[in-house]
Amino acid sequence: MHDRIKKIYPEAFGWIFQRLRRGTIPAAPLTIVLAAIAGVLTGYGSVLFAYLFEIIRELTVLRFVAWSEFTIWGYVALAASPAMGILFVAWFTRYLRLEGQAVPEVIKSVARKDGVIRPFWSLAKVFSSAVCIGVGGSVGPEGPMVLIGSSIASAAGQFFRLSSRNLRTLVAAGAAAGISAAFNAPIAGVIFSCEIILGSFAVESLTPIVIAAVLAAVVQKQVGEHGVNVAFPQISHEYAGNWIELPSYFLLGIICGFASIGFVCLLYWTEDIAKTWTPKWWMRALVCGTLVGVIGAGYFVVYPAPPTISAEESANESDSLAEEMREEGHHPRGPALYGVGYDTVEHSLHLQNAEKPMPVRRQNVDITSTKVVPLSREEMIAHLWWLVPLILLKPICTSLTLGGGGAGGIFAPSLFLGATLGGAYGIVCNLIAPDMCASPGAYALVGMGAVVAGTTHGVLSAILIVYELTGDYHIILPIMGAACISSVVAWFSDPENIYSKRLARSGESIARSHDLHGAEHIKVRDVMIRRFPTVKNTDNLVQIIKVARQNPHIESLPVMDDDNRLIGIIRPEDLHRVMDTDVSPYLVNADDIALMMPISVSPEENLLEALRDFGSRDVDTLPVEIGEGGRRQLIGLLLRADVMSRYREAMLSRH
């Protein structure tokens, strides 16, 4: 009995595997299952990536900071760390030909390459990003994490030979999982993926994207950095609907819009100048990396910590654990301009005017939290001098890191810029008109969303990611207003966001239209092919190939039974798959390779309904039939390419 089971098992497994690879399982359920798997794997991959760059950071930057307390050579090593790291990353990426940045390349793969991403390229790019962040490069982790999710999803989709449309959706789901894991923000991951990566909020795409983001967040809550907590907890700011505070928030939105424009321009201007002045890649990496090190280490010498710190920060600096970390070569606080910079962001979010009453205690929020940084008037002035250089130096360091050949994301630097700019703006407001504004930390929170909206032009994702990072809904209205204003200001300056601008500079302009209403007024009968070939279900492969070669413009061949009724279609991939085998073509019939029971459309349906039907069985051709039941008659074929071509013509005629 045991031997019989052992014999049946591989046969059953082979049968299931063959059916999966042939695509007989409907595309929609398969895409959802693969998105779920990609979400889980992305969650664990993102955790491993975070551990990797934290280990590198502890072995380099934090160890050099600890040495600097005893010898001047510690500062020298600290300043040299980014240069050495960026030089290695530049050599590594050049040697393996890892051109491009993570998020723009994912966008390009979705828009131009049908979601195909090279797994080796992704793995090497993620490793180089971990090194760059760990040694002090002024970039963020979200780009590599998006790449982790997208590459896992792309590999799964390619393995199961999904169509280009479903593969693009799966890649977008992986990107959503990456953002969800990077920031513990599943809702923002879904919106970012639809808004930035996919460029569409189509209903059929949402389910896989949501599933992937949810499962990545579950993994993050189980084993990730933040556990079940938000990244920046215990925020106590509140907007009670005071009209008098609104002008200050709207003005901050305008300022953040111009700051976003400056950040994007500086990023690409630095890249161009670096290539012009230092054409040799190794010289460019050394010069830019040295500048990052000098700026970051120099600022750390002047401000090793904020002028005023919270009770929790003070305890962390003085407790026995911190002393043990110093003895082991670590330090609880690194340079503010190195790496992700979340310590500075969190500190800015908790700035509180000591002369203002704290908000009324809210459920689940302890307003007496030790994270709050109460500031007197003199301390606010000192903090202003601490924040203003960060506003200017962080974009410079990020631009130098990427311009020198480093790798990483720009989402976290945007959050850093928004928090420091908003905090400084809030301090100025409190110094000039304290009765007409909120505490500085509230403006830091609003500034984060406003700058992200300005750089990415993704208003919804900017609003939601700030909300999920802080868990603070009570100040959502100013965030929404400032983010919209900042995005409009930035859009009027340049319709391209910080990601698409990089693609446009390399000749890969990505134009997307979100208006599908033109497809509602075009009927299937106006686009379908009325003259088409068919094959019998008993025809062998030789006969099928002959018909296909005589009709190269037809993407899929209808398969008819003896009563001339449609029973299936043969797709190009079905033919290619069987032609690559050693089976005699005379032994393979149409029944063996056809996709059975295809969905057909009526000639009276519109193209919007037809677009929905294309995805239900993962096909590029839909049969057009009239009649009911056994009296159905095939009268035409509807090609996806013809539908999209007609739709583009309709859109162009409207503009």
XYZ file of C-alpha atoms in Angstrom:
655
model
C 0.000 0.000 0.000
C 2.832 2.362 0.912
C 4.562 1.726 -2.423
C 1.338 2.421 -4.259
C 0.896 5.773 -2.510
C 4.516 6.690 -3.329
C 3.785 5.941 -6.983
C 0.553 7.950 -7.091
C 1.987 11.002 -5.321
C 4.419 12.137 -8.057
C 1.803 11.445 -10.727
C -0.767 13.621 -8.928
C 1.785 16.336 -8.269
C 2.851 16.262 -11.923
C -0.771 16.551 -13.059
C -1.378 19.586 -10.794
C 1.893 21.197 -11.858
C 1.064 20.687 -15.539
C -2.372 22.246 -15.135
C -0.948 25.245 -13.300
C 1.701 25.823 -15.965
C -0.829 25.399 -18.784
C -3.017 28.131 -17.376
C -6.241 26.144 -17.120
C -6.831 27.601 -13.655
C -8.594 30.980 -14.037
C -6.134 33.850 -13.951
C -7.856 35.912 -11.251
C -7.701 33.300 -8.428
C -4.148 32.352 -9.385
C -3.057 36.002 -9.292
C -4.587 36.431 -5.835
C -2.850 33.307 -4.507
C 0.499 34.419 -5.914
C -0.032 37.916 -4.462
C -0.619 36.377 -1.033
C 2.582 34.337 -1.292
C 4.493 37.399 -2.499
C 3.137 39.429 0.423
C 4.393 36.942 3.005
C 7.791 36.547 1.351
C 8.123 40.323 0.971
C 7.416 40.796 4.661
C 10.214 38.424 5.653
C 12.514 39.785 2.951
C 12.009 43.331 4.203
C 12.782 42.275 7.769
C 16.001 40.619 6.608
C 16.914 43.736 4.628
C 16.377 45.940 7.699
C 18.520 43.604 9.815
C 21.240 43.663 7.159
C 21.653 47.422 6.973
C 21.340 47.736 10.765
C 24.171 45.224 11.210
C 26.326 47.147 8.725
C 25.450 50.388 10.537
C 26.473 48.933 13.901
C 29.766 47.654 12.485
C 30.644 50.967 10.829
C 28.879 54.218 11.739
C 27.925 53.475 15.353
C 31.307 51.937 16.103
C 33.073 54.996 14.668
C 30.838 57.278 16.761
C 31.845 55.374 19.889
C 35.535 55.633 18.965
C 35.167 59.383 18.448
C 34.570 59.765 22.193
C 38.139 58.596 22.820
C 40.195 59.590 19.755
C 40.125 62.039 16.854
C 40.563 59.117 14.478
C 37.010 58.101 15.280
C 35.768 61.289 13.587
C 38.090 60.642 10.632
C 36.676 57.136 10.226
C 33.150 58.479 10.636
C 33.706 61.036 7.877
C 35.333 58.461 5.582
C 32.618 55.817 6.049
C 30.154 57.148 3.398
C 32.953 57.607 0.845
C 34.164 54.027 1.218
C 30.632 52.671 1.153
C 29.515 54.683 -1.877
C 32.728 53.743 -3.696
C 32.005 50.057 -3.083
C 28.361 50.424 -4.162
C 29.368 52.345 -7.313
C 31.909 49.639 -8.215
C 29.460 46.857 -7.407
C 26.627 48.323 -9.490
C 28.987 49.152 -12.361
C 30.593 45.710 -12.341
C 27.207 43.954 -12.426
C 25.593 46.603 -14.665
C 22.880 47.472 -12.155
C 21.681 50.643 -13.818
C 18.659 52.548 -12.520
C 16.992 53.243 -9.190
C 14.551 50.850 -7.540
C 11.116 52.511 -7.733
C 11.589 54.095 -11.199
C 12.701 50.728 -12.550
C 9.624 49.031 -11.096
C 7.425 51.692 -12.717
C 9.260 51.141 -15.998
C 8.838 47.372 -15.776
C 5.087 47.771 -15.316
C 4.656 50.360 -18.070
C 7.168 49.114 -20.642
C 8.214 45.529 -19.872
C 4.886 43.924 -18.913
C 6.039 43.496 -15.311
C 9.202 41.501 -16.064
C 11.978 42.167 -13.506
C 15.304 40.337 -13.464
C 15.641 38.491 -10.110
C 19.452 38.705 -10.001
C 19.377 42.442 -10.733
C 16.915 42.936 -7.870
C 18.893 40.880 -5.365
C 22.142 42.701 -6.165
C 20.417 46.088 -6.048
C 18.910 45.350 -2.648
C 22.302 44.307 -1.267
C 23.984 47.465 -2.582
C 21.224 49.596 -1.016
C 21.724 47.909 2.372
C 25.446 48.691 2.220
C 24.801 52.290 1.194
C 22.329 52.936 4.024
C 24.436 51.074 6.587
C 27.641 53.052 5.977
C 25.878 56.410 6.234
C 24.446 57.104 2.792
C 21.644 59.635 3.187
C 18.884 57.557 1.584
C 15.874 55.513 2.697
C 14.884 51.827 2.776
C 11.547 51.999 0.975
C 12.941 51.777 -2.582
C 14.798 48.503 -1.967
C 11.804 47.082 -0.095
C 9.515 47.933 -3.027
C 12.027 46.180 -5.264
C 12.042 43.121 -2.999
C 8.270 42.749 -3.247
C 8.065 43.534 -6.958
C 10.839 41.126 -7.940
C 9.354 38.265 -5.876
C 5.949 38.863 -7.453
C 7.422 39.158 -10.957
C 9.356 35.897 -10.581
C 6.209 34.083 -9.414
C 4.140 35.487 -12.267
C 6.758 34.597 -14.857
C 7.054 31.063 -13.477
C 3.315 30.506 -13.852
C 3.301 32.329 -17.200
C 0.650 34.870 -16.370
C -0.398 37.281 -19.076
C 1.216 40.702 -19.170
C -1.831 42.366 -17.607
C -1.954 40.011 -14.627
C 1.819 40.097 -14.270
C 1.687 43.889 -14.012
C -0.982 43.629 -11.340
C 1.109 41.089 -9.451
C 4.183 43.344 -9.574
C 2.087 46.217 -8.235
C 0.921 43.927 -5.425
C 4.544 43.193 -4.569
C 5.297 46.920 -4.494
C 2.368 47.485 -2.123
C 3.728 44.739 0.117
C 7.116 46.465 0.116
C 5.695 49.823 1.236
C 3.491 48.055 3.778
C 6.496 46.278 5.273
C 8.806 49.312 5.078
C 6.516 51.646 7.014
C 4.068 49.220 8.666
C 1.473 51.006 6.528
C -0.724 48.593 4.503
C -3.319 51.164 3.392
C -0.641 53.558 2.180
C 1.039 50.641 0.397
C -2.139 49.900 -1.549
C -2.676 53.538 -2.508
C 1.013 54.080 -3.393
C 0.997 51.025 -5.620
C -2.173 52.058 -7.450
C -1.304 55.754 -7.608
C 2.426 55.622 -8.421
C 3.348 52.130 -9.660
C 0.289 50.916 -11.564
C -1.284 54.268 -12.397
C -4.762 52.782 -12.048
C -7.408 52.104 -9.413
C -9.129 49.419 -11.494
C -11.299 47.222 -9.289
C -9.939 43.938 -10.650
C -6.415 44.999 -9.606
C -7.264 45.946 -6.041
C -7.826 42.507 -4.518
C -4.324 41.092 -5.151
C -2.744 44.398 -4.099
C -4.714 44.555 -0.852
C -4.022 40.903 -0.008
C -0.271 41.341 -0.516
C -0.154 44.527 1.587
C -2.152 42.960 4.418
C 0.007 39.841 4.667
C 3.243 41.850 4.508
C 1.952 43.994 7.375
C 1.073 40.863 9.380
C 4.640 39.623 8.993
C 5.913 43.061 10.017
C 3.769 42.976 13.150
C 5.014 39.494 14.040
C 8.757 39.785 13.470
C 9.443 43.331 12.218
C 11.018 46.365 13.799
C 7.830 48.020 15.038
C 5.832 44.970 16.044
C 2.229 45.943 16.627
C 3.132 49.618 17.143
C 3.270 52.433 14.624
C 6.680 53.786 13.647
C 6.219 57.050 15.574
C 3.935 56.333 18.555
C 2.388 58.542 21.242
C 1.667 61.573 19.048
C -0.656 63.895 20.972
C -1.287 66.709 18.466
C -4.859 67.642 17.703
C -6.735 69.968 15.357
C -10.021 71.047 16.916
C -11.336 72.856 13.842
C -10.080 76.324 14.730
C -10.368 78.685 11.762
C -7.517 80.788 13.053
C -5.003 77.932 12.638
C -5.901 77.070 9.040
C -3.913 79.864 7.302
C -0.698 78.697 8.958
C -1.236 75.132 7.717
C -2.069 76.266 4.181
C 0.997 78.504 4.078
C 3.079 75.519 5.174
C 1.633 73.576 2.226
C 2.825 76.270 -0.179
C 6.285 76.342 1.406
C 6.529 72.552 1.264
C 5.522 72.636 -2.403
C 8.448 74.908 -3.223
C 10.731 72.824 -0.983
C 9.696 69.714 -2.947
C 10.504 71.456 -6.217
C 13.897 72.454 -4.857
C 14.610 68.925 -3.630
C 13.822 67.334 -7.002
C 15.799 69.958 -8.950
C 18.766 69.644 -6.591
C 18.722 65.858 -6.887
C 19.092 65.803 -10.663
C 21.232 68.945 -10.893
C 23.748 67.346 -8.528
C 23.742 64.185 -10.617
C 24.460 66.165 -13.807
C 27.156 68.310 -12.195
C 28.863 65.276 -10.662
C 29.008 63.526 -14.050
C 30.309 66.674 -15.749
C 32.992 67.591 -13.218
C 34.087 64.037 -12.364
C 33.528 61.824 -15.430
C 35.383 58.875 -13.866
C 32.988 56.837 -11.773
C 35.441 56.096 -8.948
C 36.440 59.736 -8.630
C 32.768 60.759 -8.579
C 31.997 58.229 -5.829
C 34.938 59.365 -3.709
C 34.205 63.083 -4.081
C 30.474 62.810 -3.411
C 30.944 60.296 -0.607
C 33.605 62.457 1.034
C 31.304 65.476 0.908
C 28.515 63.446 2.540
C 30.947 62.319 5.246
C 32.343 65.784 5.921
C 28.863 67.350 6.094
C 27.365 64.555 8.203
C 30.292 64.175 10.596
C 30.790 67.946 10.827
C 27.186 68.517 11.797
C 27.484 65.685 14.336
C 30.470 67.428 15.925
C 28.413 70.605 16.346
C 25.171 68.864 17.332
C 25.744 65.306 18.626
C 22.182 65.529 20.000
C 19.268 68.005 19.789
C 19.549 71.087 22.038
C 16.708 69.813 24.224
C 15.703 66.168 24.467
C 12.713 64.372 25.906
C 12.685 62.474 29.180
C 12.759 59.180 27.300
C 15.742 60.239 25.178
C 17.551 61.437 28.291
C 16.952 58.092 29.988
C 18.155 56.210 26.925
C 21.353 58.276 26.827
C 22.158 57.734 30.504
C 20.959 54.231 31.323
C 23.264 51.254 31.813
C 22.310 49.766 28.453
C 23.632 52.841 26.652
C 26.883 52.608 28.621
C 27.231 48.957 27.660
C 26.617 49.858 24.006
C 29.399 52.449 24.144
C 31.789 49.939 25.695
C 30.996 47.471 22.914
C 31.742 50.066 20.235
C 28.128 51.148 19.614
C 26.274 54.339 20.346
C 22.548 54.913 20.931
C 22.494 57.923 18.559
C 24.304 58.326 15.241
C 24.767 61.396 13.023
C 21.429 62.964 12.119
C 22.316 63.234 8.416
C 23.436 59.614 8.032
C 21.099 56.856 6.925
C 17.330 57.011 7.277
C 17.214 59.685 10.004
C 14.084 58.482 11.802
C 15.476 59.567 15.203
C 15.432 63.180 14.028
C 11.973 62.793 12.516
C 10.554 61.342 15.734
C 12.150 64.075 17.830
C 10.652 66.778 15.570
C 7.190 65.258 15.836
C 7.166 65.609 19.634
C 8.177 69.273 19.885
C 5.743 71.066 22.186
C 5.483 74.710 23.181
C 5.815 74.533 26.971
C 3.606 77.608 27.364
C 0.687 76.009 25.515
C -1.735 73.705 27.338
C -1.526 70.070 26.314
C -4.484 68.687 24.323
C -7.308 67.043 26.221
C -6.431 63.436 27.031
C -7.646 61.112 24.302
C -8.322 57.416 24.412
C -5.210 55.269 23.772
C -2.936 58.359 23.787
C -0.881 59.266 26.822
C -0.304 63.012 26.520
C 2.090 62.859 29.468
C 4.343 60.606 27.385
C 8.056 60.850 28.083
C 8.549 61.358 24.324
C 7.161 64.924 24.495
C 9.853 67.626 24.197
C 8.557 70.753 26.022
C 10.293 73.923 24.799
C 10.587 77.315 26.411
C 11.049 80.367 24.192
C 14.857 80.170 24.506
C 14.813 76.452 23.776
C 12.661 77.020 20.681
C 15.267 79.463 19.345
C 18.008 76.904 20.007
C 15.952 74.239 18.239
C 15.420 76.552 15.283
C 19.197 76.852 14.847
C 19.378 73.039 15.050
C 16.630 72.418 12.472
C 17.398 75.006 9.772
C 20.752 73.446 8.775
C 19.081 70.033 8.576
C 16.501 71.418 6.132
C 19.297 72.509 3.812
C 21.823 69.731 4.381
C 19.599 66.629 4.155
C 18.618 67.215 0.483
C 22.262 67.977 -0.301
C 23.473 64.759 1.326
C 20.772 62.694 -0.397
C 21.630 64.246 -3.764
C 25.342 63.616 -3.250
C 24.723 60.018 -2.191
C 22.717 59.194 -5.309
C 24.841 61.395 -7.568
C 27.968 59.576 -6.444
C 26.570 56.181 -7.358
C 24.828 55.205 -4.125
C 21.569 53.274 -3.979
C 18.440 53.715 -1.877
C 15.051 55.399 -1.659
C 14.041 59.060 -1.555
C 10.775 58.552 0.351
C 12.444 58.627 3.781
C 14.512 61.743 2.935
C 11.249 63.414 1.887
C 9.748 62.556 5.281
C 12.893 63.917 6.968
C 12.729 67.161 4.987
C 9.029 67.579 5.755
C 9.459 66.935 9.492
C 12.388 69.338 9.928
C 10.888 72.015 7.686
C 7.525 71.747 9.423
C 9.150 71.778 12.862
C 11.189 74.899 12.059
C 8.125 76.596 10.560
C 6.097 75.715 13.650
C 8.752 77.219 15.925
C 8.725 80.460 13.915
C 4.920 80.584 14.140
C 5.068 80.028 17.901
C 7.684 82.748 18.316
C 5.707 85.280 16.264
C 2.025 84.491 16.929
C 1.633 81.676 19.491
C -2.120 82.241 19.827
C -2.742 81.620 16.110
C -0.927 78.326 15.693
C -0.418 74.847 17.109
C 2.734 73.415 18.673
C 5.805 72.896 16.425
C 5.410 69.108 16.373
C 2.007 69.434 14.713
C 3.574 71.342 11.824
C 6.328 68.722 11.576
C 3.613 66.095 11.142
C 1.789 68.129 8.494
C 5.060 68.953 6.736
C 5.857 65.264 6.300
C 2.711 64.662 4.294
C 3.078 67.902 2.342
C 6.649 67.270 1.158
C 5.933 63.646 0.223
C 2.894 64.804 -1.775
C 5.012 67.439 -3.501
C 7.828 65.098 -4.503
C 5.726 62.079 -5.539
C 2.507 63.885 -6.635
C 0.750 61.069 -4.792
C -1.603 63.003 -2.527
C -3.572 60.036 -1.196
C -0.511 57.919 -0.441
C 1.193 60.887 1.263
C -1.803 61.528 3.519
C -2.262 57.889 4.436
C 1.382 57.085 5.040
C 1.706 59.936 7.542
C -1.453 58.773 9.268
C -0.250 55.160 9.463
C 3.260 56.129 10.559
C 1.879 58.062 13.519
C -1.534 56.526 14.127
C -2.813 60.068 14.668
C -6.141 60.805 12.970
C -6.872 63.922 15.007
C -4.778 66.158 12.786
C -5.707 64.585 9.444
C -7.550 67.665 8.134
C -4.491 69.959 8.087
C -2.437 67.123 6.559
C -4.988 66.732 3.754
C -5.127 70.451 3.014
C -1.377 71.028 3.078
C -0.647 67.901 0.999
C -3.077 68.963 -1.728
C -1.683 72.490 -1.862
C 1.911 71.243 -1.963
C 1.114 68.787 -4.753
C -0.574 71.495 -6.849
C 2.367 73.876 -6.390
C 4.846 71.163 -7.396
C 2.714 69.992 -10.328
C 2.506 73.468 -11.822
C 6.295 73.630 -11.736
C 6.797 70.167 -13.258
C 4.067 67.595 -14.091
C 6.648 64.822 -13.638
C 7.095 63.461 -10.117
C 10.465 62.538 -8.649
C 10.215 58.978 -10.006
C 8.864 59.599 -13.503
C 11.321 62.467 -13.964
C 14.211 60.021 -13.777
C 12.568 57.890 -16.459
C 11.857 60.952 -18.597
C 15.513 61.983 -18.363
C 16.509 58.602 -19.784
C 13.965 58.824 -22.626
C 11.341 56.621 -20.943
C 8.450 59.038 -20.508
C 5.481 57.232 -18.937
C 2.145 58.728 -19.977
C -0.977 57.296 -18.349
C -4.631 58.072 -18.751
C -7.071 57.292 -15.970
C -10.187 58.194 -17.986
C -11.988 55.098 -19.235
C -15.318 56.706 -19.931
C -14.627 56.926 -23.681
C -14.778 53.132 -23.882
C -18.420 53.111 -22.760
C -19.645 54.495 -26.098
C -17.850 52.061 -28.424
C -19.535 48.726 -29.168
C -17.798 45.381 -29.618
C -19.345 45.060 -33.102
C -17.449 48.193 -34.196
C -14.044 46.713 -33.330
C -14.343 42.938 -33.761
C -12.798 40.932 -36.617
C -15.524 39.418 -38.819
C -13.318 37.237 -41.023
C -11.284 34.728 -39.079
C -9.977 31.143 -39.326
C -11.042 28.216 -37.146
C -9.699 24.739 -36.418
C -11.508 21.514 -35.595
C -11.045 19.869 -32.232
C -9.633 16.802 -34.036
C -7.021 18.744 -36.066
C -3.437 17.814 -35.229
C -0.589 20.193 -34.489
C 0.654 20.249 -38.088
C -2.730 21.434 -39.352
C -3.044 23.992 -36.529
C 0.402 25.477 -37.242
C -0.455 25.742 -40.938
C -3.614 27.751 -40.144
C -1.723 29.968 -37.698
C 0.975 30.770 -40.262
C -1.612 31.641 -42.886
C -3.252 34.094 -40.452
C -0.463 35.836 -38.477
C -2.747 38.746 -37.565
C -4.992 36.438 -35.497
C -3.595 36.005 -31.981
C -5.772 33.044 -30.891
C -7.512 30.365 -32.960
C -11.112 29.299 -32.167
C -11.599 25.530 -31.765
C -14.916 24.156 -33.093
C -16.628 20.801 -32.560
C -18.348 18.650 -35.177
C -21.520 20.777 -34.900
C -19.477 23.927 -35.594
C -19.918 25.209 -32.042
C -17.147 26.957 -30.162
C -15.533 24.802 -27.460
C -12.241 26.630 -26.824
C -9.384 28.750 -28.144
C -5.691 28.073 -28.759
C -3.418 30.880 -27.543
C 0.069 31.574 -28.975
C 1.707 30.442 -25.735
C -0.161 27.134 -25.960
C 1.321 26.506 -29.390
C 4.826 27.541 -28.401
C 4.743 25.344 -25.322
C 3.894 22.155 -27.185
C 6.246 22.975 -30.083
C 9.152 23.069 -27.617
C 8.534 19.449 -26.598
C 9.691 16.227 -28.263
C 6.142 14.957 -28.782
C 5.273 14.174 -32.403
C 3.051 16.943 -33.849
C 0.803 14.289 -35.366
C -0.086 12.982 -31.896
C -1.232 16.343 -30.496
C -4.780 17.479 -31.265
C -6.508 20.800 -30.698
C -8.360 19.257 -27.737
C -5.024 18.678 -25.993
C -3.803 22.296 -25.986
C -6.952 24.425 -26.183
C -8.177 26.626 -23.365
C -11.639 25.157 -22.904
C -14.895 27.029 -22.311
C -13.613 30.540 -23.053
C -15.734 33.497 -22.064
C -17.450 35.079 -25.041
C -18.888 38.552 -25.448
C -21.919 39.928 -27.200
C -21.524 42.308 -30.154
C -23.745 44.764 -28.240
C -21.436 45.049 -25.227
C -19.228 48.108 -24.919
C -15.434 48.086 -24.733
C -15.425 48.848 -21.022
C -17.305 45.603 -20.374
C -15.033 43.759 -22.787
C -11.919 45.003 -20.952
C -13.325 43.463 -17.783
C -13.887 40.125 -19.539
C -10.356 39.978 -20.949
C -8.877 39.499 -17.505
C -11.260 36.847 -16.220
C -9.487 34.005 -18.079
C -6.123 35.624 -18.881
C -6.591 35.840 -22.671
C -5.802 38.361 -25.404
C -8.676 37.276 -27.681
C -12.389 37.032 -26.912
C -14.895 35.168 -29.126
C -17.966 37.194 -30.131
C -21.153 35.111 -30.178
C -24.867 35.623 -30.703
C -27.754 33.403 -29.635
C -28.404 31.438 -26.461
C -27.555 27.936 -25.232
C -27.078 25.361 -27.984
C -27.953 27.897 -30.684
C -24.953 30.102 -30.014
C -23.065 31.114 -33.134
C -19.527 32.498 -33.436
C -19.572 35.658 -35.567
C -16.256 37.356 -34.763
C -13.137 37.769 -32.628
C -12.257 40.699 -30.391
C -8.526 41.349 -29.955
C -7.186 43.164 -26.896
C -4.728 45.092 -29.106
C -7.576 46.348 -31.301
C -9.572 47.399 -28.245
C -6.671 49.406 -26.816
C -5.904 50.964 -30.189
C -9.531 52.043 -30.649
C -9.615 53.362 -27.086
C -6.502 55.479 -27.674
C -8.052 56.892 -30.834
C -11.162 57.831 -28.875
C -9.098 59.538 -26.169
C -7.022 61.497 -28.689
C -10.155 62.677 -30.500
C -11.479 64.138 -27.215
C -8.381 66.295 -26.585
